[in-house]
PDB file of C-alpha atoms in Angstrom:
ATOM      1  CA  UNK L 271     -30.869 103.531  79.154  1.00 39.00           C
ATOM      2  CA  UNK L 272     -28.976 104.977  75.804  1.00 43.00           C
ATOM      3  CA  UNK L 273     -25.559 104.674  75.832  1.00 44.00           C
ATOM      4  CA  UNK L 274     -22.412 106.149  73.188  1.00 49.00           C
ATOM      5  CA  UNK L 275     -20.458 104.502  71.256  1.00 47.00           C
ATOM      6  CA  UNK L 276     -17.604 104.810  73.563  1.00 49.00           C
ATOM      7  CA  UNK L 277     -19.510 103.612  76.309  1.00 47.00           C
ATOM      8  CA  UNK L 278     -20.088 100.515  74.699  1.00 46.00           C
ATOM      9  CA  UNK L 279     -16.885  99.311  73.907  1.00 47.00           C
ATOM     10  CA  UNK L 280     -15.924 100.590  77.189  1.00 51.00           C
ATOM     11  CA  UNK L 281     -18.608  97.627  78.690  1.00 47.00           C
ATOM     12  CA  UNK L 282     -17.918  95.757  76.224  1.00 49.00           C
ATOM     13  CA  UNK L 283     -14.184  95.238  76.851  1.00 48.00           C
ATOM     14  CA  UNK L 284     -15.256  94.579  81.092  1.00 45.00           C
ATOM     15  CA  UNK L 285     -16.867  92.075  80.144  1.00 43.00           C
ATOM     16  CA  UNK L 286     -14.805  90.140  77.697  1.00 41.00           C
ATOM     17  CA  UNK L 287     -12.138  90.535  80.099  1.00 40.00           C
ATOM     18  CA  UNK L 288     -14.664  89.390  83.037  1.00 38.00           C
ATOM     19  CA  UNK L 289     -15.173  85.804  80.885  1.00 39.00           C
ATOM     20  CA  UNK L 290     -12.198  83.653  81.349  1.00 34.00           C
ATOM     21  CA  UNK L 291     -13.248  80.244  80.266  1.00 36.00           C
ATOM     22  CA  UNK L 292     -14.803  77.496  81.956  1.00 34.00           C
ATOM     23  CA  UNK L 293     -18.433  76.376  82.085  1.00 33.00           C
ATOM     24  CA  UNK L 294     -20.867  79.197  83.167  1.00 33.00           C
ATOM     25  CA  UNK L 295     -24.121  77.661  85.215  1.00 34.00           C
ATOM     26  CA  UNK L 296     -27.121  80.170  83.972  1.00 38.00           C
ATOM     27  CA  UNK L 297     -30.845  79.777  84.571  1.00 38.00           C
ATOM     28  CA  UNK L 298     -32.800  77.324  82.524  1.00 42.00           C
ATOM     29  CA  UNK L 299     -36.838  76.861  82.195  1.00 40.00           C
ATOM     30  CA  UNK L 300     -38.671  76.877  85.694  1.00 43.00           C
ATOM     31  CA  UNK L 301     -35.076  77.336  87.897  1.00 43.00           C
ATOM     32  CA  UNK L 302     -33.501  74.433  86.682  1.00 41.00           C
ATOM     33  CA  UNK L 303     -29.402  74.832  86.047  1.00 39.00           C
ATOM     34  CA  UNK L 304     -28.122  73.978  83.134  1.00 38.00           C
ATOM     35  CA  UNK L 305     -24.735  74.852  81.651  1.00 37.00           C
ATOM     36  CA  UNK L 306     -23.732  76.924  78.748  1.00 39.00           C
ATOM     37  CA  UNK L 307     -21.067  76.575  76.326  1.00 40.00           C
ATOM     38  CA  UNK L 308     -17.559  77.847  77.050  1.00 39.00           C
ATOM     39  CA  UNK L 309     -16.009  80.148  74.796  1.00 38.00           C
ATOM     40  CA  UNK L 310     -12.727  77.979  75.525  1.00 37.00           C
ATOM     41  CA  UNK L 311     -13.468  74.315  76.316  1.00 45.00           C
ATOM     42  CA  UNK L 312     -11.648  72.315  73.216  1.00 44.00           C
ATOM     43  CA  UNK L 313     -14.082  69.483  72.018  1.00 45.00           C
ATOM     44  CA  UNK L 314     -12.330  66.234  72.922  1.00 48.00           C
ATOM     45  CA  UNK L 315     -12.513  64.916  69.237  1.00 51.00           C
ATOM     46  CA  UNK L 316     -10.457  67.955  68.198  1.00 49.00           C
ATOM     47  CA  UNK L 317      -7.550  66.170  67.266  1.00 57.00           C
ATOM     48  CA  UNK L 318      -9.236  63.638  64.712  1.00 74.00           C
ATOM     49  CA  UNK L 319     -11.817  65.816  63.375  1.00 75.00           C
ATOM     50  CA  UNK L 320     -10.375  69.253  61.113  1.00 88.00           C
ATOM     51  CA  UNK L 321     -13.269  70.502  59.662  1.00 95.00           C
ATOM     52  CA  UNK L 322     -17.274  69.494  59.991  1.00 96.00           C
ATOM     53  CA  UNK L 323     -19.036  69.826  56.602  1.00 97.00           C
ATOM     54  CA  UNK L 324     -22.828  69.443  55.857  1.00 98.00           C
ATOM     55  CA  UNK L 325     -23.914  68.166  52.358  1.00 98.00           C
ATOM     56  CA  UNK L 326     -27.736  68.877  51.689  1.00 97.00           C
ATOM     57  CA  UNK L 327     -28.912  65.832  49.073  1.00 96.00           C
ATOM     58  CA  UNK L 328     -31.607  68.398  47.252  1.00 94.00           C
ATOM     59  CA  UNK L 329     -32.726  64.894  45.971  1.00 93.00           C
ATOM     60  CA  UNK L 330     -34.124  63.829  49.223  1.00 95.00           C
ATOM     61  CA  UNK L 331     -36.512  66.798  50.370  1.00 95.00           C
ATOM     62  CA  UNK L 332     -39.879  65.793  48.097  1.00 91.00           C
ATOM     63  CA  UNK L 333     -42.444  66.585  50.636  1.00 94.00           C
ATOM     64  CA  UNK L 334     -43.350  68.652  53.417  1.00 95.00           C
ATOM     65  CA  UNK L 335     -42.673  65.968  56.080  1.00 96.00           C
ATOM     66  CA  UNK L 336     -39.448  65.527  55.267  1.00 96.00           C
ATOM     67  CA  UNK L 337     -38.412  69.509  56.046  1.00 97.00           C
ATOM     68  CA  UNK L 338     -40.552  69.372  59.148  1.00 97.00           C
ATOM     69  CA  UNK L 339     -38.564  66.201  59.978  1.00 97.00           C
ATOM     70  CA  UNK L 340     -34.843  67.739  60.544  1.00 97.00           C
ATOM     71  CA  UNK L 341     -36.429  70.346  61.809  1.00 97.00           C
ATOM     72  CA  UNK L 342     -38.070  69.201  64.261  1.00 96.00           C
ATOM     73  CA  UNK L 343     -35.888  67.396  65.159  1.00 97.00           C
ATOM     74  CA  UNK L 344     -33.429  70.784  66.309  1.00 97.00           C
ATOM     75  CA  UNK L 345     -36.147  72.419  68.206  1.00 97.00           C
ATOM     76  CA  UNK L 346     -37.057  69.309  70.870  1.00 95.00           C
ATOM     77  CA  UNK L 347     -33.699  68.895  71.998  1.00 96.00           C
ATOM     78  CA  UNK L 348     -32.371  72.876  71.532  1.00 97.00           C
ATOM     79  CA  UNK L 349     -35.309  74.488  73.228  1.00 97.00           C
ATOM     80  CA  UNK L 350     -36.230  76.407  70.667  1.00 97.00           C
ATOM     81  CA  UNK L 351     -40.027  78.812  71.230  1.00 96.00           C
ATOM     82  CA  UNK L 352     -42.658  78.683  68.995  1.00 95.00           C
ATOM     83  CA  UNK L 353     -44.056  82.547  69.276  1.00 95.00           C
ATOM     84  CA  UNK L 354     -46.535  82.176  66.941  1.00 92.00           C
ATOM     85  CA  UNK L 355     -46.000  84.584  64.210  1.00 92.00           C
ATOM     86  CA  UNK L 356     -43.092  85.214  61.994  1.00 90.00           C
ATOM     87  CA  UNK L 357     -42.007  88.333  63.839  1.00 91.00           C
ATOM     88  CA  UNK L 358     -40.370  87.283  67.236  1.00 94.00           C
ATOM     89  CA  UNK L 359     -39.862  83.497  65.384  1.00 95.00           C
ATOM     90  CA  UNK L 360     -36.160  82.064  66.284  1.00 97.00           C
ATOM     91  CA  UNK L 361     -34.215  79.943  63.678  1.00 96.00           C
ATOM     92  CA  UNK L 362     -32.158  77.908  63.055  1.00 98.00           C
ATOM     93  CA  UNK L 363     -33.070  75.153  60.637  1.00 98.00           C
ATOM     94  CA  UNK L 364     -35.750  75.916  58.338  1.00 97.00           C
ATOM     95  CA  UNK L 365     -37.451  76.576  54.821  1.00 96.00           C
ATOM     96  CA  UNK L 366     -36.686  78.812  52.001  1.00 94.00           C
ATOM     97  CA  UNK L 367     -37.369  79.496  48.530  1.00 90.00           C
ATOM     98  CA  UNK L 368     -34.338  79.375  45.711  1.00 86.00           C
ATOM     99  CA  UNK L 369     -34.945  83.510  45.165  1.00 84.00           C
ATOM    100  CA  UNK L 370     -34.193  83.581  49.458  1.00 85.00           C
ATOM    101  CA  UNK L 371     -31.632  80.252  49.527  1.00 89.00           C
ATOM    102  CA  UNK L 372     -29.223  81.259  46.279  1.00 86.00           C
ATOM    103  CA  UNK L 373     -30.420  84.978  46.074  1.00 74.00           C
ATOM    104  CA  UNK L 374     -26.964  86.038  43.647  1.00 70.00           C
ATOM    105  CA  UNK L 375     -27.054  82.660  41.435  1.00 62.00           C
ATOM    106  CA  UNK L 376     -28.433  84.241  38.697  1.00 61.00           C
ATOM    107  CA  UNK L 377     -28.144  81.358  35.746  1.00 66.00           C
ATOM    108  CA  UNK L 378     -30.714  82.558  33.198  1.00 67.00           C
ATOM    109  CA  UNK L 379     -30.219  79.116  31.942  1.00 67.00           C
ATOM    110  CA  UNK L 380     -31.027  76.824  34.858  1.00 70.00           C
ATOM    111  CA  UNK L 381     -33.541  74.253  35.005  1.00 73.00           C
ATOM    112  CA  UNK L 382     -36.439  75.544  36.001  1.00 76.00           C
ATOM    113  CA  UNK L 383     -37.853  73.308  38.057  1.00 77.00           C
ATOM    114  CA  UNK L 384     -34.847  73.536  40.167  1.00 78.00           C
ATOM    115  CA  UNK L 385     -35.549  77.018  40.615  1.00 80.00           C
ATOM    116  CA  UNK L 386     -39.536  76.107  42.204  1.00 83.00           C
ATOM    117  CA  UNK L 387     -37.936  74.056  44.756  1.00 87.00           C
ATOM    118  CA  UNK L 388     -37.728  74.645  49.158  1.00 92.00           C
ATOM    119  CA  UNK L 389     -33.956  74.464  50.861  1.00 95.00           C
ATOM    120  CA  UNK L 390     -33.495  73.303  53.805  1.00 96.00           C
ATOM    121  CA  UNK L 391     -31.449  76.680  55.626  1.00 97.00           C
ATOM    122  CA  UNK L 392     -29.131  76.829  58.988  1.00 98.00           C
ATOM    123  CA  UNK L 393     -25.884  78.310  59.400  1.00 98.00           C
ATOM    124  CA  UNK L 394     -23.434  77.617  56.981  1.00 98.00           C
ATOM    125  CA  UNK L 395     -20.096  77.613  59.750  1.00 98.00           C
ATOM    126  CA  UNK L 396     -18.189  79.347  57.544  1.00 98.00           C
ATOM    127  CA  UNK L 397     -14.545  78.960  57.379  1.00 97.00           C
ATOM    128  CA  UNK L 398     -13.918  82.591  57.339  1.00 97.00           C
ATOM    129  CA  UNK L 399     -16.729  83.448  59.712  1.00 97.00           C
ATOM    130  CA  UNK L 400     -17.893  87.781  59.955  1.00 97.00           C
ATOM    131  CA  UNK L 401     -20.163  86.651  62.408  1.00 98.00           C
ATOM    132  CA  UNK L 402     -17.133  85.976  64.966  1.00 98.00           C
ATOM    133  CA  UNK L 403     -15.349  89.308  63.779  1.00 97.00           C
ATOM    134  CA  UNK L 404     -18.276  91.589  64.353  1.00 97.00           C
ATOM    135  CA  UNK L 405     -18.895  89.981  68.281  1.00 98.00           C
ATOM    136  CA  UNK L 406     -16.720  92.142  70.199  1.00 97.00           C
ATOM    137  CA  UNK L 407     -17.604  89.881  73.559  1.00 97.00           C
ATOM    138  CA  UNK L 408     -16.303  86.781  72.442  1.00 96.00           C
ATOM    139  CA  UNK L 409     -19.557  85.666  72.422  1.00 97.00           C
ATOM    140  CA  UNK L 410     -19.738  83.826  68.913  1.00 97.00           C
ATOM    141  CA  UNK L 411     -16.662  81.884  67.858  1.00 97.00           C
ATOM    142  CA  UNK L 412     -14.707  79.610  65.564  1.00 96.00           C
ATOM    143  CA  UNK L 413     -14.201  75.599  67.144  1.00 95.00           C
ATOM    144  CA  UNK L 414     -10.997  74.369  66.720  1.00 94.00           C
ATOM    145  CA  UNK L 415     -13.219  71.622  64.132  1.00 94.00           C
ATOM    146  CA  UNK L 416     -14.858  74.660  62.104  1.00 95.00           C
ATOM    147  CA  UNK L 417     -17.784  74.710  64.193  1.00 96.00           C
ATOM    148  CA  UNK L 418     -19.299  78.721  64.446  1.00 97.00           C
ATOM    149  CA  UNK L 419     -21.325  78.302  67.780  1.00 96.00           C
ATOM    150  CA  UNK L 420     -22.501  81.233  70.730  1.00 96.00           C
ATOM    151  CA  UNK L 421     -21.748  81.470  74.399  1.00 95.00           C
ATOM    152  CA  UNK L 422     -25.179  82.562  75.527  1.00 94.00           C
ATOM    153  CA  UNK L 423     -24.017  83.743  78.945  1.00 93.00           C
ATOM    154  CA  UNK L 424     -21.958  86.170  77.031  1.00 95.00           C
ATOM    155  CA  UNK L 425     -24.322  87.946  74.363  1.00 97.00           C
ATOM    156  CA  UNK L 426     -24.627  91.414  75.216  1.00 97.00           C
ATOM    157  CA  UNK L 427     -27.575  91.845  72.258  1.00 97.00           C
ATOM    158  CA  UNK L 428     -25.498  94.039  70.634  1.00 97.00           C
ATOM    159  CA  UNK L 429     -26.304  92.567  67.432  1.00 97.00           C
ATOM    160  CA  UNK L 430     -22.913  93.009  65.640  1.00 98.00           C
ATOM    161  CA  UNK L 431     -23.642  89.475  64.306  1.00 98.00           C
ATOM    162  CA  UNK L 432     -26.944  89.646  62.817  1.00 98.00           C
ATOM    163  CA  UNK L 433     -25.388  92.899  60.520  1.00 97.00           C
ATOM    164  CA  UNK L 434     -22.574  90.411  59.744  1.00 98.00           C
ATOM    165  CA  UNK L 435     -24.289  87.409  58.275  1.00 97.00           C
ATOM    166  CA  UNK L 436     -25.709  87.622  55.130  1.00 95.00           C
ATOM    167  CA  UNK L 437     -26.714  84.509  55.070  1.00 95.00           C
ATOM    168  CA  UNK L 438     -29.484  85.564  57.620  1.00 95.00           C
ATOM    169  CA  UNK L 439     -28.873  83.179  60.019  1.00 97.00           C
ATOM    170  CA  UNK L 440     -29.509  84.732  63.300  1.00 97.00           C
ATOM    171  CA  UNK L 441     -32.575  85.205  65.324  1.00 97.00           C
ATOM    172  CA  UNK L 442     -33.157  87.836  68.292  1.00 97.00           C
ATOM    173  CA  UNK L 443     -35.013  87.387  71.312  1.00 97.00           C
ATOM    174  CA  UNK L 444     -37.222  90.601  71.325  1.00 96.00           C
ATOM    175  CA  UNK L 445     -39.490  88.385  74.016  1.00 94.00           C
ATOM    176  CA  UNK L 446     -38.432  85.692  77.016  1.00 96.00           C
ATOM    177  CA  UNK L 447     -38.493  82.464  74.716  1.00 96.00           C
ATOM    178  CA  UNK L 448     -39.181  80.466  77.727  1.00 95.00           C
ATOM    179  CA  UNK L 449     -42.828  80.650  78.217  1.00 96.00           C
ATOM    180  CA  UNK L 450     -42.648  79.690  74.419  1.00 96.00           C
ATOM    181  CA  UNK L 451     -41.064  75.935  74.519  1.00 96.00           C
ATOM    182  CA  UNK L 452     -43.364  73.187  73.737  1.00 90.00           C
ATOM    183  CA  UNK L 453     -40.780  70.253  74.748  1.00 88.00           C
ATOM    184  CA  UNK L 454     -38.150  71.296  77.708  1.00 93.00           C
ATOM    185  CA  UNK L 455     -34.560  69.778  77.224  1.00 95.00           C
ATOM    186  CA  UNK L 456     -33.380  70.380  81.239  1.00 95.00           C
ATOM    187  CA  UNK L 457     -29.786  69.678  79.721  1.00 93.00           C
ATOM    188  CA  UNK L 458     -29.717  72.036  76.990  1.00 94.00           C
ATOM    189  CA  UNK L 459     -29.517  75.953  77.773  1.00 92.00           C
ATOM    190  CA  UNK L 460     -32.593  78.491  77.861  1.00 94.00           C
ATOM    191  CA  UNK L 461     -32.257  82.295  76.240  1.00 95.00           C
ATOM    192  CA  UNK L 462     -33.210  85.138  77.679  1.00 95.00           C
ATOM    193  CA  UNK L 463     -34.652  88.283  76.333  1.00 96.00           C
ATOM    194  CA  UNK L 464     -31.665  90.779  74.350  1.00 96.00           C
ATOM    195  CA  UNK L 465     -29.985  87.453  73.437  1.00 96.00           C
ATOM    196  CA  UNK L 466     -29.078  85.942  69.863  1.00 97.00           C
ATOM    197  CA  UNK L 467     -29.312  82.666  69.401  1.00 97.00           C
ATOM    198  CA  UNK L 468     -28.127  80.264  65.978  1.00 98.00           C
ATOM    199  CA  UNK L 469     -27.330  76.561  65.027  1.00 98.00           C
ATOM    200  CA  UNK L 470     -24.309  75.415  67.344  1.00 97.00           C
ATOM    201  CA  UNK L 471     -23.493  72.417  65.297  1.00 96.00           C
ATOM    202  CA  UNK L 472     -25.055  70.259  67.943  1.00 96.00           C
ATOM    203  CA  UNK L 473     -21.536  70.592  69.553  1.00 92.00           C
ATOM    204  CA  UNK L 474     -23.204  68.695  72.651  1.00 93.00           C
ATOM    205  CA  UNK L 475     -23.685  65.675  70.676  1.00 94.00           C
ATOM    206  CA  UNK L 476     -20.705  65.755  68.719  1.00 93.00           C
ATOM    207  CA  UNK L 477     -18.526  65.217  71.997  1.00 90.00           C
ATOM    208  CA  UNK L 478     -20.405  62.657  72.555  1.00 92.00           C
ATOM    209  CA  UNK L 479     -19.387  60.757  68.883  1.00 91.00           C
ATOM    210  CA  UNK L 480     -23.326  61.430  68.010  1.00 95.00           C
ATOM    211  CA  UNK L 481     -23.688  63.374  64.573  1.00 95.00           C
ATOM    212  CA  UNK L 482     -26.340  66.405  65.064  1.00 97.00           C
ATOM    213  CA  UNK L 483     -30.431  66.259  65.775  1.00 97.00           C
ATOM    214  CA  UNK L 484     -31.365  66.857  61.968  1.00 97.00           C
ATOM    215  CA  UNK L 485     -29.052  65.277  60.176  1.00 97.00           C
ATOM    216  CA  UNK L 486     -30.354  61.506  62.149  1.00 97.00           C
ATOM    217  CA  UNK L 487     -33.688  62.594  61.236  1.00 97.00           C
ATOM    218  CA  UNK L 488     -33.094  63.316  57.724  1.00 97.00           C
ATOM    219  CA  UNK L 489     -33.455  59.608  56.458  1.00 95.00           C
ATOM    220  CA  UNK L 490     -30.088  60.499  54.124  1.00 96.00           C
ATOM    221  CA  UNK L 491     -30.922  63.878  53.144  1.00 97.00           C
ATOM    222  CA  UNK L 492     -28.412  65.652  55.352  1.00 98.00           C
ATOM    223  CA  UNK L 493     -24.979  64.442  55.458  1.00 97.00           C
ATOM    224  CA  UNK L 494     -21.984  65.585  58.193  1.00 97.00           C
ATOM    225  CA  UNK L 495     -18.450  64.021  58.281  1.00 96.00           C
ATOM    226  CA  UNK L 496     -14.957  65.513  58.399  1.00 96.00           C
ATOM    227  CA  UNK L 497     -14.343  67.603  54.773  1.00 96.00           C
ATOM    228  CA  UNK L 498     -10.098  67.447  55.450  1.00 95.00           C
ATOM    229  CA  UNK L 499     -10.771  63.411  55.691  1.00 95.00           C
ATOM    230  CA  UNK L 500     -10.810  62.113  51.791  1.00 95.00           C
ATOM    231  CA  UNK L 501     -13.041  59.151  53.012  1.00 95.00           C
ATOM    232  CA  UNK L 502     -15.177  60.794  54.760  1.00 95.00           C
ATOM    233  CA  UNK L 503     -18.802  60.847  52.551  1.00 97.00           C
ATOM    234  CA  UNK L 504     -19.234  64.586  52.523  1.00 96.00           C
ATOM    235  CA  UNK L 505     -15.248  65.002  51.659  1.00 97.00           C
ATOM    236  CA  UNK L 506     -16.456  62.450  48.750  1.00 97.00           C
ATOM    237  CA  UNK L 507     -19.574  64.114  47.018  1.00 97.00           C
ATOM    238  CA  UNK L 508     -17.935  67.267  47.355  1.00 96.00           C
ATOM    239  CA  UNK L 509     -14.859  65.851  44.967  1.00 95.00           C
ATOM    240  CA  UNK L 510     -16.326  64.384  42.524  1.00 95.00           C
ATOM    241  CA  UNK L 511     -20.403  65.791  42.551  1.00 94.00           C
ATOM    242  CA  UNK L 512     -21.379  68.988  41.525  1.00 91.00           C
ATOM    243  CA  UNK L 513     -22.484  70.921  44.560  1.00 93.00           C
ATOM    244  CA  UNK L 514     -22.770  74.927  45.112  1.00 92.00           C
ATOM    245  CA  UNK L 515     -22.774  77.275  48.027  1.00 94.00           C
ATOM    246  CA  UNK L 516     -24.610  80.246  49.128  1.00 94.00           C
ATOM    247  CA  UNK L 517     -23.328  83.516  48.742  1.00 93.00           C
ATOM    248  CA  UNK L 518     -19.485  82.926  47.715  1.00 91.00           C
ATOM    249  CA  UNK L 519     -18.406  85.271  46.288  1.00 91.00           C
ATOM    250  CA  UNK L 520     -18.423  86.895  49.397  1.00 94.00           C
ATOM    251  CA  UNK L 521     -15.116  85.100  50.354  1.00 95.00           C
ATOM    252  CA  UNK L 522     -17.031  83.795  53.668  1.00 97.00           C
ATOM    253  CA  UNK L 523     -16.395  79.825  52.650  1.00 97.00           C
ATOM    254  CA  UNK L 524     -19.469  78.161  53.497  1.00 97.00           C
ATOM    255  CA  UNK L 525     -19.433  74.516  54.929  1.00 98.00           C
ATOM    256  CA  UNK L 526     -22.425  73.605  54.055  1.00 98.00           C
ATOM    257  CA  UNK L 527     -22.630  72.373  50.624  1.00 97.00           C
ATOM    258  CA  UNK L 528     -25.842  71.778  47.936  1.00 95.00           C
ATOM    259  CA  UNK L 529     -25.661  68.521  46.500  1.00 94.00           C
ATOM    260  CA  UNK L 530     -28.069  68.989  43.041  1.00 83.00           C
ATOM    261  CA  UNK L 531     -27.470  65.957  40.665  1.00 69.00           C
ATOM    262  CA  UNK L 532     -27.781  62.306  40.810  1.00 52.00           C
ATOM    263  CA  UNK L 533     -32.382  62.024  40.755  1.00 54.00           C
ATOM    264  CA  UNK L 534     -34.817  64.103  39.031  1.00 45.00           C
ATOM    265  CA  UNK L 535     -36.042  66.473  40.760  1.00 40.00           C
ATOM    266  CA  UNK L 536     -39.287  66.617  39.676  1.00 39.00           C
TER     267      UNK L 536
END
């Protein structure tokens, strides 16, 4: 059934008014109950962590196994389905080439070997996230520690956030993803058809004092920490070494930095 713009905005407003904090219990895989993240639940470490950020050390990703390891670490704990085709693909962290990663970073003098490298791609958890502004229900929101996350329960599938994100970091469930989950994690909510999803920054691990799953599996290829802390490793790298970010000209201020110096990228 189609609705006009006025009807859509009225319904979106009603959903926003009804969703006033608290945790939502939703039905998970095979009828099990799991708790979804609340849009108004403050992280336990909000007073100490000011700005989570990630550095991708490009030199550490030398083989297909290096990429597969971090992708599978994320997929397995977040119930990410494998549809077996790119048309329905759900991506939280993935591999892509230079052209698609840094499409607007044209430098005719850049080393040709660097242009041939694959790169780890994920949500940039921008300081100025356009997806948050585009979401009419508050399903997408930015935490006090800088993580841009989602409450799947609130998502109405309008896909405004997908149109607003300049990095292609969001996926839409055109089909029921649950039958395509290879290894089910009962502690993380599954999604339903008509719901958008993305990397949530492993909020459930951060609040236990753990590193994101991809970082833990990367063998030093991904460095994660508080960018506002002068003593953190990410701050030291960004302050003293050459790093680049994606589409900085758009002003979203990505929190993912690519370290391109150091070891040779042969």
